[in-house]
Short mmCIF file of C-alpha atoms and ligand atoms in Angstrom, two decimals:
data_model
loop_
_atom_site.label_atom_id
_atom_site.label_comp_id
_atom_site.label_asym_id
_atom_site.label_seq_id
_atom_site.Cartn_x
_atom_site.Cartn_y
_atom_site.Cartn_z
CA UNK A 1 3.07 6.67 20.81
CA UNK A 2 4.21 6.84 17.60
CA UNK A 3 4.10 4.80 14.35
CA UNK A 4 6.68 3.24 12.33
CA UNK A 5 5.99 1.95 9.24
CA UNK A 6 7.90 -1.32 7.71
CA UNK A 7 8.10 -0.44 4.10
CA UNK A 8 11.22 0.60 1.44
CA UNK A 9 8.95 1.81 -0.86
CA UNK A 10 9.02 5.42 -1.05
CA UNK A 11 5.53 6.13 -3.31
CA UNK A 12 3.86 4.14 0.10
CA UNK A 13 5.97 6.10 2.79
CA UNK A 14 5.19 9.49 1.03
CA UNK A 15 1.49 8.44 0.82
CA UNK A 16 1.60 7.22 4.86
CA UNK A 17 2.79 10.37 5.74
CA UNK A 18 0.23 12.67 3.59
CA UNK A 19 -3.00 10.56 5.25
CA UNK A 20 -1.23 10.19 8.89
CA UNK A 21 -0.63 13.84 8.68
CA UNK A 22 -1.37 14.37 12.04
CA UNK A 23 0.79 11.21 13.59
CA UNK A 24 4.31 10.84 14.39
CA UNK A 25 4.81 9.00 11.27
CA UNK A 26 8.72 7.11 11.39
CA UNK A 27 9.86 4.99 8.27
CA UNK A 28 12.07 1.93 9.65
CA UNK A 29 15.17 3.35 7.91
CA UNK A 30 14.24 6.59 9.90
CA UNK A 31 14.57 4.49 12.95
CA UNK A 32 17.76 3.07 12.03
CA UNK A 33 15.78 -0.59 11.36
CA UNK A 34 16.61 -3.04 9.57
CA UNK A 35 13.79 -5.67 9.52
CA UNK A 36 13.71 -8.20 6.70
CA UNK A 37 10.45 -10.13 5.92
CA UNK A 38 10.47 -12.99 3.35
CA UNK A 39 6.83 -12.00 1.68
CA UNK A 40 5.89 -15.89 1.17
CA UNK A 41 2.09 -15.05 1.82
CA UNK A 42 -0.37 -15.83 -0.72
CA UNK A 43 -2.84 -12.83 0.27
CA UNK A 44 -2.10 -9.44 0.75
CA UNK A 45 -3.45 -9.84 4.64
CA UNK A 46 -0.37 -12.61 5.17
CA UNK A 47 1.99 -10.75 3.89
CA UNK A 48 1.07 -7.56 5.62
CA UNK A 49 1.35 -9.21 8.95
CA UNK A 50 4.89 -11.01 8.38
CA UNK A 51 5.89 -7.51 7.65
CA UNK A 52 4.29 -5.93 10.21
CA UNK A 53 5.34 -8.78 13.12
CA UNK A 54 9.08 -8.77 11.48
CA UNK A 55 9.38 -4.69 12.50
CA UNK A 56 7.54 -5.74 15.98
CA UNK A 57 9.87 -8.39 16.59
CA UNK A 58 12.76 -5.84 16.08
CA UNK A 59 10.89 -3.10 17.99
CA UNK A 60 10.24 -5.40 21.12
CA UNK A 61 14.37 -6.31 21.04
CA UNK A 62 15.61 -3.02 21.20
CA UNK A 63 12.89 -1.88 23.47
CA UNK A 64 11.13 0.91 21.68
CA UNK A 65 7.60 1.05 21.96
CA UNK A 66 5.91 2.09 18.78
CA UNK A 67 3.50 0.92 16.79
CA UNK A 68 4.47 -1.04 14.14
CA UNK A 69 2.35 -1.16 11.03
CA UNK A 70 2.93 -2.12 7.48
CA UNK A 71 0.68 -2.08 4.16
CA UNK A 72 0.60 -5.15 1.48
CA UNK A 73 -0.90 -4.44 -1.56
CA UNK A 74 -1.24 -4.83 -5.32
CA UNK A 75 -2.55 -4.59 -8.94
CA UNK A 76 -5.23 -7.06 -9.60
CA UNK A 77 -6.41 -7.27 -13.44
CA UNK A 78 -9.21 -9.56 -14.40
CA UNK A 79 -7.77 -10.38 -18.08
CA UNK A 80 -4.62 -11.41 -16.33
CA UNK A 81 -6.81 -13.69 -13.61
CA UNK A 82 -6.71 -11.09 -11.21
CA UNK A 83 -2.56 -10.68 -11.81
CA UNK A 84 -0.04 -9.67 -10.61
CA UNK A 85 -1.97 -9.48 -7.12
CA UNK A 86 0.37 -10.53 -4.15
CA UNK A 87 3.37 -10.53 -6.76
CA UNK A 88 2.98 -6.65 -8.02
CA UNK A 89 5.94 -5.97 -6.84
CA UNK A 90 7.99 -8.60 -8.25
CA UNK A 91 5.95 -8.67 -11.75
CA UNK A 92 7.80 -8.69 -15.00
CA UNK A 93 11.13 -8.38 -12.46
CA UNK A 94 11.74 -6.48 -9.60
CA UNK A 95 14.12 -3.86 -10.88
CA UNK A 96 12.20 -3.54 -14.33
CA UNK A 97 11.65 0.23 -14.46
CA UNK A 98 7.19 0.56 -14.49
CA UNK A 99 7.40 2.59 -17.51
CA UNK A 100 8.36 -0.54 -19.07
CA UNK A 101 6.06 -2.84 -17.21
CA UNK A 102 3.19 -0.26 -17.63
CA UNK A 103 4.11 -0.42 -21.23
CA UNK A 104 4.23 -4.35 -21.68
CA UNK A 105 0.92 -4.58 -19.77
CA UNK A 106 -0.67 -2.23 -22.20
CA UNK A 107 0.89 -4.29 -25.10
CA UNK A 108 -0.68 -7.49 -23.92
CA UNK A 109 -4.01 -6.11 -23.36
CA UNK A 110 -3.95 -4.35 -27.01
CA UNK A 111 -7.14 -6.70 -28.34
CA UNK A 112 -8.76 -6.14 -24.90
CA UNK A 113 -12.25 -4.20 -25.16
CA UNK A 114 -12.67 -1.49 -22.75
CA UNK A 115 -15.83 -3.56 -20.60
CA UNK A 116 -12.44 -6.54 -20.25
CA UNK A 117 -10.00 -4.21 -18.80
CA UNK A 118 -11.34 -4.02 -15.54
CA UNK A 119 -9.33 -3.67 -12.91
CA UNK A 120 -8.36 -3.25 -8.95
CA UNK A 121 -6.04 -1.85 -6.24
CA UNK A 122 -6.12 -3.61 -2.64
CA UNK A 123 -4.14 -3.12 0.48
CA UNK A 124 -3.96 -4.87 3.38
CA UNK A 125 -2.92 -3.13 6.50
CA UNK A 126 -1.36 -5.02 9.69
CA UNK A 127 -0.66 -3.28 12.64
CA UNK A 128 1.21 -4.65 15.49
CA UNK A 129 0.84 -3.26 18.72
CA UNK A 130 3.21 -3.09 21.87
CA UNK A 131 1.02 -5.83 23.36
CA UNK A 132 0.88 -8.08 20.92
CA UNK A 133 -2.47 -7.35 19.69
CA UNK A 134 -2.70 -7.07 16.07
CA UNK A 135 -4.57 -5.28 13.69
CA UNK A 136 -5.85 -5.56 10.34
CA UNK A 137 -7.47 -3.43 7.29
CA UNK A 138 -8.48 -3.45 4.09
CA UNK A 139 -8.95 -1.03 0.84
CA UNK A 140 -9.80 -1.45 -2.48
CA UNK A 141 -10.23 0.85 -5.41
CA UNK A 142 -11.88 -0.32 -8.77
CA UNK A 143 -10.24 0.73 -11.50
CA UNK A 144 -10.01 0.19 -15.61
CA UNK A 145 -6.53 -0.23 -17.40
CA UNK A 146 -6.14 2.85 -19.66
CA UNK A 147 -4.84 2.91 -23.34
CA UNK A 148 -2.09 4.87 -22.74
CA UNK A 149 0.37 5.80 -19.71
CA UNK A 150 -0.58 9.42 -18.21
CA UNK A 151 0.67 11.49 -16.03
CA UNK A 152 3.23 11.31 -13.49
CA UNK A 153 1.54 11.56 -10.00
CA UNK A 154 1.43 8.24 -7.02
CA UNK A 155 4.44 5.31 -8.44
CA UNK A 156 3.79 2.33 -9.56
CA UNK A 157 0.86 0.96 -11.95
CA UNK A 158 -1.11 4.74 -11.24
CA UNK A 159 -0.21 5.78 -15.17
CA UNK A 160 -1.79 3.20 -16.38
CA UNK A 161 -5.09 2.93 -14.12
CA UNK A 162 -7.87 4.91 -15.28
CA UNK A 163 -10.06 5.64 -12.25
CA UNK A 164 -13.66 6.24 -13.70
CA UNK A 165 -15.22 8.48 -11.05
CA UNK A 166 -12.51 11.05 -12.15
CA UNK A 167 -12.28 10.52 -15.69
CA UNK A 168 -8.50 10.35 -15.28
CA UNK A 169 -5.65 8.35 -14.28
CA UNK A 170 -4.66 7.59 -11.13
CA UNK A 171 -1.59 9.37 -11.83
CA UNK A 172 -3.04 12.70 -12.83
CA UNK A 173 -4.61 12.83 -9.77
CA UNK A 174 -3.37 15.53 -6.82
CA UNK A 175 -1.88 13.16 -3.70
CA UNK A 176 -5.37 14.10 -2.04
CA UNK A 177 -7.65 12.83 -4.86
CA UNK A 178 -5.76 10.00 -4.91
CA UNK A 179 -5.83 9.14 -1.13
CA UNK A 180 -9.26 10.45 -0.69
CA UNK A 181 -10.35 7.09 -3.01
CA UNK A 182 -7.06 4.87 -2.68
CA UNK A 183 -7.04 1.54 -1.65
CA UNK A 184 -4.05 2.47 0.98
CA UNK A 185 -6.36 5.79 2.03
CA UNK A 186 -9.44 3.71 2.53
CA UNK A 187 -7.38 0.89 4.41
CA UNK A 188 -5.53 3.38 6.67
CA UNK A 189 -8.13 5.33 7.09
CA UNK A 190 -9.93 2.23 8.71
CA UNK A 191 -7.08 1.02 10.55
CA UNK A 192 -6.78 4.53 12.32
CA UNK A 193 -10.37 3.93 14.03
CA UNK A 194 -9.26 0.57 15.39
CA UNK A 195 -5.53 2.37 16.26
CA UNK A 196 -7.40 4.83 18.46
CA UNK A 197 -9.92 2.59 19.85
CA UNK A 198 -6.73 0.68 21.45
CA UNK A 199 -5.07 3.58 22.60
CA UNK A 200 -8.40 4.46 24.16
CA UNK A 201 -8.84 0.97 25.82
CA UNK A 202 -4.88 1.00 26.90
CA UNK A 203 -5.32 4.60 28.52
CA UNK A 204 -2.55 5.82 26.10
CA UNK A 205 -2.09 8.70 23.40
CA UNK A 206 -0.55 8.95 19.97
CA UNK A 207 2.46 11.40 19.24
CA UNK A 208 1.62 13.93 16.98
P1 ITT B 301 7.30 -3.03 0.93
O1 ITT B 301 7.04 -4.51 0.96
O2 ITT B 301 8.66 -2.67 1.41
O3 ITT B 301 6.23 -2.27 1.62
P2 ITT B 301 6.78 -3.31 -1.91
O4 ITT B 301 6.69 -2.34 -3.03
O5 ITT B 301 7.62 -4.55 -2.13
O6 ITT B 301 7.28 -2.53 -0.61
P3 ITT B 301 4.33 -4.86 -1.88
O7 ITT B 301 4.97 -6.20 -1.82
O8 ITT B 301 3.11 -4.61 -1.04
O9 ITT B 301 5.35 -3.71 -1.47
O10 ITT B 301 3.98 -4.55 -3.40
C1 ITT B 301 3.15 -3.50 -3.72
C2 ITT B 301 3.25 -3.26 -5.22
O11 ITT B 301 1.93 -3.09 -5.75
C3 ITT B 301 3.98 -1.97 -5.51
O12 ITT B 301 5.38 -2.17 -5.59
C4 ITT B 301 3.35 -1.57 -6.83
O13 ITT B 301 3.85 -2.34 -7.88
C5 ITT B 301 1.88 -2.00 -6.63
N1 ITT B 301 1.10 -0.93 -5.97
C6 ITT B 301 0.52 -0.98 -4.74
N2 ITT B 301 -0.09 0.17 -4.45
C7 ITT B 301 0.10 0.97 -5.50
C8 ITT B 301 -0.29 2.31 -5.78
O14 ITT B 301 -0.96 3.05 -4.90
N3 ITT B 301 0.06 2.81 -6.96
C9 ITT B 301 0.76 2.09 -7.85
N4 ITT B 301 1.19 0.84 -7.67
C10 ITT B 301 0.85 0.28 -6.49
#
């Protein structure tokens, strides 16, 4: 069985693929799905699943049977009240290009001393299987927002979140660093135990 994985964000597909390495590892657009999911959770675990039973819904119609699995997740920075969150995606406008919101965050946390600027990365992870059952898991990754913007590694916020255990950004680190610790390598990585446990139960095997 393979998975499909309900995201347009490329940095998270990229990422999917290096950890599932082994899977059969479809994006929807791969599988010629469209499935669109209004994200009006107010965790990262709601949202996951709309996404997640959205690409199901579509899956079960057109009778493929995959796994369907998707991945909310977000900045959260305690100066902010634990913002953006849910919304990282939509912060400071959905189109705004991160150097600039990387660059406006840093600019409002100018006066903000070092023990302040603490910071983390969660991830939900939903998984919908061809039964119905469904899935969940969850990463985080404690970080501190940097000074400046570094490197050019992972998408997103990763230039501007200083990961302590490597003395470096998140963005300076190699995809494998990065996933080894991430909040989307530690969430996957859990979800893959309970994956296998239910192909185990169900008698069945994943594509690889
Ligand atoms: P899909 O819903 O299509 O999966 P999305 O980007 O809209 O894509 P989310 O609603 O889960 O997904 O928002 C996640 C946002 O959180 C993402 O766009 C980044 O702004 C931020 N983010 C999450 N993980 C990140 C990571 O590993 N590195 C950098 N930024 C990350």
């Amino acid at each position: 069985m393979e998975i499909i994985v309900a995201t347009g964000n490329q940095g998270k597909l990229r990422e999917f693929r290096e950890i599932l390495s082994d899977w059969q590892v479809r994006s929807m657009a791969e599988a010629g799905i469209r499935a669109d999911a209004d994200e009006t959770g107010t965790t990262f675990a709601e949202n996951a699943l709309i996404k997640a039973e959205a690409l199901e819904k579509v899956l079960r119609e057109r009778h493929i049977e995959a796994i369907a699995v998707s991945d909310d997740s977000g900045l959260e920075i305690d100066a902010f009240g634990g913002a953006p969150g849910v919304y990282s995606a939509r912060y400071l406008g959905h189109d705004t290009p991160y150097e600039i919101k990387n660059r406006i965050i840093l600019n409002r946390l100018a006066d903000t001393p070092d023990e302040e600027r603490t910071a983390r990365y969660v991830a939900a992870i939903a998984a919908v299987m061809p039964d119905g059952t469904v899935l969940h898991s969850h990463g985080t990754v404690e970080g501190i927002i940097g000074w400046k913007s570094e490197g050019d590694g992972g998408f997103g916020y990763d230039p501007i979140f200083y990961v302590p255990e490597f003395g470096k950004t998140m963005a300076l680190l190699s995809p494998d660093e990065k996933n080894s610790i991430s909040h989307r390598g530690r969430a996957l990585r859990e979800m893959l135990v309970k994956i296998r446990s239910w192909l185990e139960t169900n008698g069945r095997t994943a594509d690889r």
